[in-house]
CSV table of C-alpha atoms in Angstrom, one decimal:
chain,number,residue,atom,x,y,z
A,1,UNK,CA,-56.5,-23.1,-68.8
A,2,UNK,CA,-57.9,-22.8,-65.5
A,3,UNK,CA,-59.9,-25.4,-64.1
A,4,UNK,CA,-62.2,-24.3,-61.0
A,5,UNK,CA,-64.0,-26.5,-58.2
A,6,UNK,CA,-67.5,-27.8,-59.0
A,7,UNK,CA,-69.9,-27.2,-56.2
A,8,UNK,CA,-70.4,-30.5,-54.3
A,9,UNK,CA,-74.2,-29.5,-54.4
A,10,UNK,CA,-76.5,-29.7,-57.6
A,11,UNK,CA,-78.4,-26.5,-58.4
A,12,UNK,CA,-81.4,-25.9,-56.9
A,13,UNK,CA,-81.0,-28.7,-54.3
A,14,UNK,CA,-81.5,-28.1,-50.6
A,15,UNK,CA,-78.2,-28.7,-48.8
A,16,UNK,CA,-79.6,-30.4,-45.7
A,17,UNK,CA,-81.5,-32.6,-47.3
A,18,UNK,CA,-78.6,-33.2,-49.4
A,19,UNK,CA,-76.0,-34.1,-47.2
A,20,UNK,CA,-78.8,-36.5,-45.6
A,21,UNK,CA,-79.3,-38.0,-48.8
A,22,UNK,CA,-75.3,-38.5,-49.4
A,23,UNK,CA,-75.3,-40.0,-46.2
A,24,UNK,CA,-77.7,-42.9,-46.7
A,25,UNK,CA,-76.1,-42.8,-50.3
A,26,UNK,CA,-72.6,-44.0,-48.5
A,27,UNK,CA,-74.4,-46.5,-45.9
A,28,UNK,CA,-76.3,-48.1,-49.4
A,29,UNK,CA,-73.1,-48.1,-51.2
A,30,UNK,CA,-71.2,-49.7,-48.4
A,31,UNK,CA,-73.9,-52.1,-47.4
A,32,UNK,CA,-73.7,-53.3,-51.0
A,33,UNK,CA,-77.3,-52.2,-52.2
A,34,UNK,CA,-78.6,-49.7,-55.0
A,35,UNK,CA,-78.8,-46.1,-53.6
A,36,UNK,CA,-81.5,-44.0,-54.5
A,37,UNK,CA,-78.6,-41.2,-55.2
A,38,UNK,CA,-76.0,-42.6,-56.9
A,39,UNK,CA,-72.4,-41.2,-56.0
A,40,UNK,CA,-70.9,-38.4,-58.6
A,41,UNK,CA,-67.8,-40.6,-61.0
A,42,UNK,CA,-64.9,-38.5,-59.5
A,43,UNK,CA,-66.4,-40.3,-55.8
A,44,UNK,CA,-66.7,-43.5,-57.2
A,45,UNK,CA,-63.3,-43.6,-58.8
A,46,UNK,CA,-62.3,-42.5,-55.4
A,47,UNK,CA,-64.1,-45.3,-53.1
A,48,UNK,CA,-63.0,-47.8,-55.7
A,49,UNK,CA,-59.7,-46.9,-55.2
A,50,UNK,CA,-59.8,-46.8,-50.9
A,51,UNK,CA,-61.9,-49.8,-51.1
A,52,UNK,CA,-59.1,-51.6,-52.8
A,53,UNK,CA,-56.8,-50.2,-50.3
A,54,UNK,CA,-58.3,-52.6,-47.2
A,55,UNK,CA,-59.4,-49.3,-45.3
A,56,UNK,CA,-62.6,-49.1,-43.2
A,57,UNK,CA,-65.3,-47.0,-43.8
A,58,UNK,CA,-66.9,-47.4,-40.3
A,59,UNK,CA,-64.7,-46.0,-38.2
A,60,UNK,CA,-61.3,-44.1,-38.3
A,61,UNK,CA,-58.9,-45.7,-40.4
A,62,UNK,CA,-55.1,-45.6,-38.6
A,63,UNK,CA,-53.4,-42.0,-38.7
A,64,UNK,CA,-49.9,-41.8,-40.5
A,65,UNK,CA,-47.8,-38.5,-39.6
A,66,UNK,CA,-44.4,-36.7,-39.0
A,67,UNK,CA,-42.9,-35.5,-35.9
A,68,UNK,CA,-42.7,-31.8,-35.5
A,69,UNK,CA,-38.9,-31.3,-36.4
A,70,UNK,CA,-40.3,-32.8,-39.7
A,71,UNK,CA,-43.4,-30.2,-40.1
A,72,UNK,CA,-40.9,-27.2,-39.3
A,73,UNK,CA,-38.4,-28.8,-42.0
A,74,UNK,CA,-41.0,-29.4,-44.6
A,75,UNK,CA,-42.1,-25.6,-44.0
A,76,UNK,CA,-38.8,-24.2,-44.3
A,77,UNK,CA,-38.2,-25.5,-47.5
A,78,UNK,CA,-41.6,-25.6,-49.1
A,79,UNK,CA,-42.0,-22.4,-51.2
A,80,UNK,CA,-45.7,-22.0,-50.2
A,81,UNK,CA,-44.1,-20.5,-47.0
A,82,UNK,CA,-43.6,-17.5,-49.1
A,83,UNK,CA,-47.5,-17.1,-49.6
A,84,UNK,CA,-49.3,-19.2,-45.8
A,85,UNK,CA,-49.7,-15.4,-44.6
A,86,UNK,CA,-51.7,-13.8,-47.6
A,87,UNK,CA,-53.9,-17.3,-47.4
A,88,UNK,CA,-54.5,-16.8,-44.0
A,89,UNK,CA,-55.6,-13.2,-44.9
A,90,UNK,CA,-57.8,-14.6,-47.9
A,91,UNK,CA,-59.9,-16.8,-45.8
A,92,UNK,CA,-60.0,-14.7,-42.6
A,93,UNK,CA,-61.9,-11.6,-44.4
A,94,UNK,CA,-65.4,-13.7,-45.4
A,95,UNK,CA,-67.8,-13.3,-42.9
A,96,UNK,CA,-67.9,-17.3,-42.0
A,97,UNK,CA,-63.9,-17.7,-41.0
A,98,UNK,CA,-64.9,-18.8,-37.6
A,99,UNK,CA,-66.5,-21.7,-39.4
A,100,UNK,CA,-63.4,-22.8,-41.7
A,101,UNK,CA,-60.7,-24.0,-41.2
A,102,UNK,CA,-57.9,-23.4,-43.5
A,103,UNK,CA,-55.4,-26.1,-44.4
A,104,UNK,CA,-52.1,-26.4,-46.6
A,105,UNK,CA,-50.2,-29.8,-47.2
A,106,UNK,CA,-47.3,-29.9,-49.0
A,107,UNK,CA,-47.0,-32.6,-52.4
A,108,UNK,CA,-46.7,-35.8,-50.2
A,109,UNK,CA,-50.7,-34.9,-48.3
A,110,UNK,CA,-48.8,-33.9,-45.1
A,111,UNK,CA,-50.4,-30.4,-43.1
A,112,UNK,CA,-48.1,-28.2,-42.8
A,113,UNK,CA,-49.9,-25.4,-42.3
A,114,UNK,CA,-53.4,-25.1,-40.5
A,115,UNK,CA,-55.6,-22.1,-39.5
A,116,UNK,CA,-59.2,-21.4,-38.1
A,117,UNK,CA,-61.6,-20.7,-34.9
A,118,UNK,CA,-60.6,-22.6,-31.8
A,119,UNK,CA,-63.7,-24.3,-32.1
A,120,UNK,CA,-62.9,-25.7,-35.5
A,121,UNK,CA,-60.1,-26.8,-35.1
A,122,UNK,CA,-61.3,-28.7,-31.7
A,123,UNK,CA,-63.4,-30.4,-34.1
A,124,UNK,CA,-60.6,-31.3,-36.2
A,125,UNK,CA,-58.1,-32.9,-33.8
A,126,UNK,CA,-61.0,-35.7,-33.3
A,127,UNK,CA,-60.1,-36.6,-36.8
A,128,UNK,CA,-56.6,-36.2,-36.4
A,129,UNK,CA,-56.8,-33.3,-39.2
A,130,UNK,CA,-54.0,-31.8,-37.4
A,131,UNK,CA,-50.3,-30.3,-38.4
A,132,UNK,CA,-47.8,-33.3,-39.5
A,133,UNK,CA,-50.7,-35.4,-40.2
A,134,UNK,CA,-50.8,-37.3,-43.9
A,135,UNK,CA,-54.1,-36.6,-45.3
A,136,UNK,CA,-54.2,-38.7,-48.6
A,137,UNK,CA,-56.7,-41.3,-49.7
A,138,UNK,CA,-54.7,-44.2,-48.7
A,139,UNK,CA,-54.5,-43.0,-45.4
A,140,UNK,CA,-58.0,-41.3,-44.1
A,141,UNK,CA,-59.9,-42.4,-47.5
A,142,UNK,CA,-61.9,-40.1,-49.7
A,143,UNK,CA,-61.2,-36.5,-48.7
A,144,UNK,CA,-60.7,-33.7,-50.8
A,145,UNK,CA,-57.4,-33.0,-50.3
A,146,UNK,CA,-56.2,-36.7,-51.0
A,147,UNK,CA,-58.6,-36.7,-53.6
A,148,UNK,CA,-57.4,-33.8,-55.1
A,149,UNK,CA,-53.8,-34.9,-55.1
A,150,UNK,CA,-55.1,-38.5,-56.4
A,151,UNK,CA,-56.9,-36.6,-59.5
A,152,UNK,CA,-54.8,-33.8,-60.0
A,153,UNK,CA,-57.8,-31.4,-59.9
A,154,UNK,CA,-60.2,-29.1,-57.3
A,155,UNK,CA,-62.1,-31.6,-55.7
A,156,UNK,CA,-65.5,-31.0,-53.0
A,157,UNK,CA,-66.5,-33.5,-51.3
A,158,UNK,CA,-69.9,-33.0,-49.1
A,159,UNK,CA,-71.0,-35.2,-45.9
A,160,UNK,CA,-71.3,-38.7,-47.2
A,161,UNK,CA,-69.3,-38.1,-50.3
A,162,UNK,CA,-66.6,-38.9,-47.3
A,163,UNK,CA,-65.0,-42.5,-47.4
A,164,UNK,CA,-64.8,-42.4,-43.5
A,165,UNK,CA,-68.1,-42.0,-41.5
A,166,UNK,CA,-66.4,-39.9,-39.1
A,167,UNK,CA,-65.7,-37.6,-41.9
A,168,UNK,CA,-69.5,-37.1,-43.0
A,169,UNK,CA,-70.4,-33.9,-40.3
A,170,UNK,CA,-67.7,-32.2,-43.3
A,171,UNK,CA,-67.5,-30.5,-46.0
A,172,UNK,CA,-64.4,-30.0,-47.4
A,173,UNK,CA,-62.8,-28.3,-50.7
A,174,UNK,CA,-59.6,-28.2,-52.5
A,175,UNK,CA,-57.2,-27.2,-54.8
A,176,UNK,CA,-53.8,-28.2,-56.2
A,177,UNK,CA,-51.3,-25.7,-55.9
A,178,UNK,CA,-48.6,-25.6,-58.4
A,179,UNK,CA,-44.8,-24.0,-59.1
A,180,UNK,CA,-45.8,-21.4,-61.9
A,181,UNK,CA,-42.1,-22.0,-62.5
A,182,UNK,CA,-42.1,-25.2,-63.1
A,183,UNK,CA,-45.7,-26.8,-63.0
A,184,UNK,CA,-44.1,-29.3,-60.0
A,185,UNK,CA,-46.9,-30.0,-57.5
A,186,UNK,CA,-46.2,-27.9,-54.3
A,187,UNK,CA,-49.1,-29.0,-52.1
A,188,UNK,CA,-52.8,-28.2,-51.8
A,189,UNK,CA,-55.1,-25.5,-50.1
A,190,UNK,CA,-58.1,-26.7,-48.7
A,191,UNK,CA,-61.2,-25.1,-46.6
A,192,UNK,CA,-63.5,-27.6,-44.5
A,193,UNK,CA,-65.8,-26.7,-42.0
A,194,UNK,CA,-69.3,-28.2,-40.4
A,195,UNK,CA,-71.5,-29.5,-43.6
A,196,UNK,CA,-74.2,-27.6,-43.6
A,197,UNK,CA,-72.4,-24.2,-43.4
A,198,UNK,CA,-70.8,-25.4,-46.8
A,199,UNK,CA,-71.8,-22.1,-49.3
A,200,UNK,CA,-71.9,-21.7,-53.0
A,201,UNK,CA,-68.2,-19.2,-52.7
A,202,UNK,CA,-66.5,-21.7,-50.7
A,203,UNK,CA,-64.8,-23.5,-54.0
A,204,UNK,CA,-64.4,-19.3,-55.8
A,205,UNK,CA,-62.7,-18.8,-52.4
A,206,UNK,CA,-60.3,-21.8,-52.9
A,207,UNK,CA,-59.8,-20.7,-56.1
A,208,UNK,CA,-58.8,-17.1,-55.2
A,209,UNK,CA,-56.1,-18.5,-52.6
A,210,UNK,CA,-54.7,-21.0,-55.1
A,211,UNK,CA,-54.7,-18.2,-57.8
A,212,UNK,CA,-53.0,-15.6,-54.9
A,213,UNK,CA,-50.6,-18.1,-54.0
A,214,UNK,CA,-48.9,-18.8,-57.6
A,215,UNK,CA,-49.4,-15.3,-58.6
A,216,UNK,CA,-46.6,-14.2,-55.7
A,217,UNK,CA,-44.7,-17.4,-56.2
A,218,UNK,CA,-44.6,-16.0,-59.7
A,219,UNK,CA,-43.6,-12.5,-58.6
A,220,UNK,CA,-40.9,-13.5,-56.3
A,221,UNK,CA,-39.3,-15.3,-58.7
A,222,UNK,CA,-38.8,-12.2,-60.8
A,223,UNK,CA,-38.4,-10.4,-58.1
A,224,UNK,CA,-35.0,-12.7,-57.0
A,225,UNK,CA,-33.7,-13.1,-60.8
A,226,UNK,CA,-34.0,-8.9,-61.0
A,227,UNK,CA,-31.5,-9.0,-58.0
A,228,UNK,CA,-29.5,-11.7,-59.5
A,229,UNK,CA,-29.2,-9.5,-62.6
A,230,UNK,CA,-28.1,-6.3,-60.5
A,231,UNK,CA,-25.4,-8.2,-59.1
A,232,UNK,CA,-24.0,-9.7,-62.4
A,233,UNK,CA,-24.4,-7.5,-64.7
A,234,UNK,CA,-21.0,-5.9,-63.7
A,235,UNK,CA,-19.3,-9.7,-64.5
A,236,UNK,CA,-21.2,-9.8,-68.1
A,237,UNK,CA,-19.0,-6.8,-69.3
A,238,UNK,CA,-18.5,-9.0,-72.8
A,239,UNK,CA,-20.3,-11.6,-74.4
A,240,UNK,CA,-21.5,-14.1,-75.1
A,241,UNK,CA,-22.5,-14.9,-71.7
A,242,UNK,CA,-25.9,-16.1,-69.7
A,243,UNK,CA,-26.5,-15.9,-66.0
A,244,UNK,CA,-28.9,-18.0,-64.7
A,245,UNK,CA,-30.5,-19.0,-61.2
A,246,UNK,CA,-29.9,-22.1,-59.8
A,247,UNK,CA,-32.8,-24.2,-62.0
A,248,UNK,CA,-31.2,-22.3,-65.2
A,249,UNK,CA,-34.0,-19.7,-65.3
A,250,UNK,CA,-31.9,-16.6,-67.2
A,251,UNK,CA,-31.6,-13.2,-64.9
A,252,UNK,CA,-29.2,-11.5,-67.8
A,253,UNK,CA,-27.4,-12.4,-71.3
A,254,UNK,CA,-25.5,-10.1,-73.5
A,255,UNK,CA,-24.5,-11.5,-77.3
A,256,UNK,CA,-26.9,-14.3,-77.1
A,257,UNK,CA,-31.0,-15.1,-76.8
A,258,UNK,CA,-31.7,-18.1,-75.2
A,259,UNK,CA,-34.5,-17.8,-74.1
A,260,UNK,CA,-36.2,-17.3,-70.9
A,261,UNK,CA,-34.2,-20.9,-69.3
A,262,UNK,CA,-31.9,-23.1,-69.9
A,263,UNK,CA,-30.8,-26.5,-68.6
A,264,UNK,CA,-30.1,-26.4,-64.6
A,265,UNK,CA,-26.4,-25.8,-64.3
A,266,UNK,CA,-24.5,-28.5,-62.1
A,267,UNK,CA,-20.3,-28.0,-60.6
A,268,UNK,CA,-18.7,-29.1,-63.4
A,269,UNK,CA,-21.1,-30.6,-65.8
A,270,UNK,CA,-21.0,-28.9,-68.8
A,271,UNK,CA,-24.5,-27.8,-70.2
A,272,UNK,CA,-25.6,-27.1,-73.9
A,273,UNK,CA,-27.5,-23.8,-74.9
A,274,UNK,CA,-28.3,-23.0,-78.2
A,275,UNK,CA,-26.6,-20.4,-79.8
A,276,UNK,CA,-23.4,-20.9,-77.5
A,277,UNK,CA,-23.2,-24.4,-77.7
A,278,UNK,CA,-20.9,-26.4,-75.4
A,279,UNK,CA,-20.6,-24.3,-71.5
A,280,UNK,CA,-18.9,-24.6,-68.1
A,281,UNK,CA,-21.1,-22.7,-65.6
A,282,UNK,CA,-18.9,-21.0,-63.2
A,283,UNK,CA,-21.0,-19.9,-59.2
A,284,UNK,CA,-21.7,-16.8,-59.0
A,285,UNK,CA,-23.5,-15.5,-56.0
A,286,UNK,CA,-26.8,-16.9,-55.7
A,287,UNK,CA,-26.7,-18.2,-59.5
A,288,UNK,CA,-24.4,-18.9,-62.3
A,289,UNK,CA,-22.2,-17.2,-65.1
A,290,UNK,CA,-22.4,-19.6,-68.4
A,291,UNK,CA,-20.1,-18.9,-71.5
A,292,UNK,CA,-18.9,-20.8,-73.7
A,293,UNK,CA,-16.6,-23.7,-73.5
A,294,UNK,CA,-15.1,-23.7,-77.4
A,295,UNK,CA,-16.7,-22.5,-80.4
A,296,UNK,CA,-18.8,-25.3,-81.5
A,297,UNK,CA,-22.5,-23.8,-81.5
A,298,UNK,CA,-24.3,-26.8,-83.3
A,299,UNK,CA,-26.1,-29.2,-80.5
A,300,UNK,CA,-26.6,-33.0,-81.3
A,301,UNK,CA,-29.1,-35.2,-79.6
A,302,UNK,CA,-29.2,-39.0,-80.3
A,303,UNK,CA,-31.9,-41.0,-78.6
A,304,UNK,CA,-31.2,-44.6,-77.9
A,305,UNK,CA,-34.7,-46.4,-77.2
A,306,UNK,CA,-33.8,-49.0,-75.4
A,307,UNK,CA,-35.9,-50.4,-72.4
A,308,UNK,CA,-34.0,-47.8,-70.1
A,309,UNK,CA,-33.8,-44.9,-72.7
A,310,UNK,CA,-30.6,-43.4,-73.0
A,311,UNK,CA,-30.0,-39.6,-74.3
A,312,UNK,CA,-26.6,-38.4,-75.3
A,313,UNK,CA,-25.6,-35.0,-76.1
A,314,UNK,CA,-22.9,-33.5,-78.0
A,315,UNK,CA,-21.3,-30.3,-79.0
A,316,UNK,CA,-17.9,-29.7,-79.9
A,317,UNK,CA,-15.8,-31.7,-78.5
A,318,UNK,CA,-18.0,-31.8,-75.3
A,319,UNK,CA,-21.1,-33.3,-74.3
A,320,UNK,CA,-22.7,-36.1,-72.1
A,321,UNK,CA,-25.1,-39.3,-71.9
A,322,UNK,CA,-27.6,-39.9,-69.2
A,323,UNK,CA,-30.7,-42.2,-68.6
A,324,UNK,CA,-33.9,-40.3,-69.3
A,325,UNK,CA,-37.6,-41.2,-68.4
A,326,UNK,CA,-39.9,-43.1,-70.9
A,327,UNK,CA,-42.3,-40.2,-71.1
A,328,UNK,CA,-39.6,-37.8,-72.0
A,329,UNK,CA,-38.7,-40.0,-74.7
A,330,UNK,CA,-41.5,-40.2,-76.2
A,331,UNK,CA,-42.0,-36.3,-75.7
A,332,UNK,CA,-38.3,-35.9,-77.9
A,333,UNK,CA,-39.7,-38.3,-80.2
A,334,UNK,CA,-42.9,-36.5,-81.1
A,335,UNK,CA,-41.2,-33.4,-81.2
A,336,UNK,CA,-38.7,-34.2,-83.4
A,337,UNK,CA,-41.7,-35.8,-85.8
A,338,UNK,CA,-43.1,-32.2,-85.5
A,339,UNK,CA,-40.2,-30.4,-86.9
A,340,UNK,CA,-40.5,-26.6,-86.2
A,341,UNK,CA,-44.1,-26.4,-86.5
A,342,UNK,CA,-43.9,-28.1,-83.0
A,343,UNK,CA,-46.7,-29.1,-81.1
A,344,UNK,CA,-49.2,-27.0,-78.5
A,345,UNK,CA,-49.7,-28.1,-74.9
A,346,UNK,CA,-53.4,-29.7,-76.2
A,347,UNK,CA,-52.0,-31.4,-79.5
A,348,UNK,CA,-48.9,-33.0,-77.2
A,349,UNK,CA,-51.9,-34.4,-74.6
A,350,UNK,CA,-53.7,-35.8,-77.5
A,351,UNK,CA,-50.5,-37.2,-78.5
A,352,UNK,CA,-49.2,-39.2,-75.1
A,353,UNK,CA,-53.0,-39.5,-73.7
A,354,UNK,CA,-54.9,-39.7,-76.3
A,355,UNK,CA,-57.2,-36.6,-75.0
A,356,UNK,CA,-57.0,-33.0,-74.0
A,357,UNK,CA,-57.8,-33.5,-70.4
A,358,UNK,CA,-53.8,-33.8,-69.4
A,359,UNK,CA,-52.6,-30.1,-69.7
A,360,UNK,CA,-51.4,-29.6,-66.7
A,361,UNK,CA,-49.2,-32.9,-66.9
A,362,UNK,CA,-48.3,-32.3,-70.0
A,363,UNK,CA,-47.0,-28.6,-68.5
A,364,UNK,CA,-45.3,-30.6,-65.8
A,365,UNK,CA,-43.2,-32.5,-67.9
A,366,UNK,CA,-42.3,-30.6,-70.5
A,367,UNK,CA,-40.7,-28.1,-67.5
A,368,UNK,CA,-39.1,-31.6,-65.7
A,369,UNK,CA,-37.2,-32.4,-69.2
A,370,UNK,CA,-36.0,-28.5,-69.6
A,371,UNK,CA,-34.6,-28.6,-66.1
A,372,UNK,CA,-32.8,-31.1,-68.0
A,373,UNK,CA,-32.1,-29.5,-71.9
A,374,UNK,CA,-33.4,-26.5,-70.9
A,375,UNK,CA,-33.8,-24.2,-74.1
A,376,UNK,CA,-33.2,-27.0,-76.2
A,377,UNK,CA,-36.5,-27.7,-75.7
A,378,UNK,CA,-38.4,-24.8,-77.1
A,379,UNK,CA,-42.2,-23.3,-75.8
A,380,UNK,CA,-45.2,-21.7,-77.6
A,381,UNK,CA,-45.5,-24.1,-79.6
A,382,UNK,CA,-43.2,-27.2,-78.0
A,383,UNK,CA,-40.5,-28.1,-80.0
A,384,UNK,CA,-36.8,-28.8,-80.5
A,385,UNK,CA,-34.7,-25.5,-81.1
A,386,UNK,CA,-33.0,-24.1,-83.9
A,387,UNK,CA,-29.6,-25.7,-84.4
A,388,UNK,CA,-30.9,-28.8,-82.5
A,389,UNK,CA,-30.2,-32.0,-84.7
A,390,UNK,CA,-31.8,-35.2,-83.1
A,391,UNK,CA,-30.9,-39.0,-84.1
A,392,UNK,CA,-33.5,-41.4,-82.8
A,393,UNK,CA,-32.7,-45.3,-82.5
A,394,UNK,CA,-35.0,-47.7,-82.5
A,395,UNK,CA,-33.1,-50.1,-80.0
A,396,UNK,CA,-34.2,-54.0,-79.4
């Protein structure tokens, strides 16, 4: 489901006399009388939240940021470095680049990455919307890319709409990115520039770039499990056997189909698949080679829901027992209630949130807990695997 930025601007309304009227909105707001606009929820929600943080909305609330070794370490091992030039390329072909200035942060609100017109970004460093800086709400208030981060969705924010007076000659708009992979948060692409050059494309714009950027993500991924294949295909001579990248995603598997991942291999640790059952995953190159440990192929679960949920796994003679979350508890619960009709992606967010408005959560941590089982765990719908046999206790 793809969810796109709503225009900061109603239709039909005239964008200077908008942004004038957001502004006296904010100084009504702040000076604790009725304004004649009233602020859109997902601003509200926001203001409550800085509000109850202690910051200040006339002036410049204190800057928070990294030192530059940091910025140039966060880069290097942010996979969004992968995709900064075809951004760059995005928002320098419209016509009003020298107007915007494009930013990327990473999952934590810091810039790593920012581009645009001298001018602009002249503009910028008086608001200390500069590289290493943290740009979430509990730092500089209300802002689209904190905002964002804060409501998990494309946020744009227009002149007063801004927490932070200093903020309100802006308009700014953005968008969570995410790991196609993995639906982990990797950061968020935002375009801001003077507020009354905001357009109508700016938000299809973000869009596009968020949409570019997962879409390679996506492609080098395949791209680096076709070379991981190449290499071990001579090794997989005889089955059953898996390889696997390093966050158990499979490049090759001859005698066995498990799927398209399986639980992150670790040195030593031995991992369950279904349909090999118990394996030791040997390094190979850039990945792993996983076979099978003995010839046990059933997998047992058993679930003790205690205050600090415990999961054990066994097969064969093998297995292991490790703390899990209390979400993914529950998630093994209601799957295991499901049987194999499993659940979809909207009946498992109706299920833990009582709504369909938690997709992309519910994405997120279905992948964290198959990092962990991996194809134990099965997709389309969600549900346990076949040959998975799961014992839940009730505990205290």
């Amino acid at each position: 489901m793809t969810v796109v930025v709503h225009s900061a601007v109603p239709p039909g309304r005239n964008l200077p006399t908008y942004a004038r009227d957001l502004v006296r909105m904010h100084e009504a707001v702040i000076g604790g009388s009725r304004p004649a606009v009233p602020p859109r929820p997902l601003v509200s929600r926001s203001w409550s939240r800085v509000l109850s943080l202690g910051l200040t909305a006339d002036g410049m609330n204190a800057r928070d940021s990294v030192p530059g070794d940091e910025v140039e370490r966060r880069r290097h091992d942010s996979p969004l470095r992968h995709v900064i030039e075809d951004l760059r390329q995005v928002v320098g072909a419209t016509s009003d680049s020298a107007h915007m200035l494009l930013v990327v942060t990473d999952a934590d609100g810091i810039i790593l990455w920012r581009e645009g017109s001298s001018a602009v970004r002249r503009k910028a460093d008086t608001l200390g919307f500069v590289e290493g800086s943290e740009w979430t709400e509990s730092r500089v208030g209300t802002n689209a890319i904190g905002t964002a981060l804060a409501e998990a969705a494309p946020i744009e924010l227009l002149a007063g709409e801004h927490f932070e007076q200093n903020q309100h000659p802006w308009y700014c708009t953005a968008s969570p990115i995410h790991d196609p992979r993995t639906g982990e948060l990797l950061g968020v692409i935002d375009v801001s520039g003077p507020a009354l050059t905001l357009h109508p494309a700016i938000g299809a714009l973000v869009e596009t770039g968020k949409r570019l950027a997962e879409s390679q993500l996506w492609r080098t991924h395949r791209q680096r499990l076709e070379r991981l294949r190449q290499m071990a295909e001579p090794v997989l001579s005889s089955g059953p056997a898996l390889v696997v990248d390093e966050d158990g995603w499979v490049a090759h598997s001859v005698g066995v189909s498990a799927g398209e991942r399986i639980a992150a291999p670790q040195a030593g640790q031995v991992v369950a698949v279904p349909g090999l059952g118990a394996c030791l995953p040997e390094p190979i190159a850039d990945g792993w080679l996983v076979r099978p440990a003995d010839t046990a192929r059933t997998v047992r679960l058993d679930l003790d829901l205690t205050p600090a949920p415990l999961l054990s796994l066994q097969t064969g003679d093998t297995g292991w027992r490790r703390p899990i979350t209390r979400r993914h508890a529950e998630i093994l619960v209601r799957l295991e209630k499901a049987g194999r009709d499993g659940l979809s992606a909207v009946a498992l967010s109706h299920a833990l949130y009582g709504d369909a408005e938690h997709l992309v959560t519910v994405r997120a941590e279905v992948s964290r807990l198959r990092r962990l089982l991996g194809a134990i765990v099965d997709t389309r719908p969600y549900r346990l695997a076949e040959g998975v046999r799961m014992t839940v206790h009730a505990g205290q």
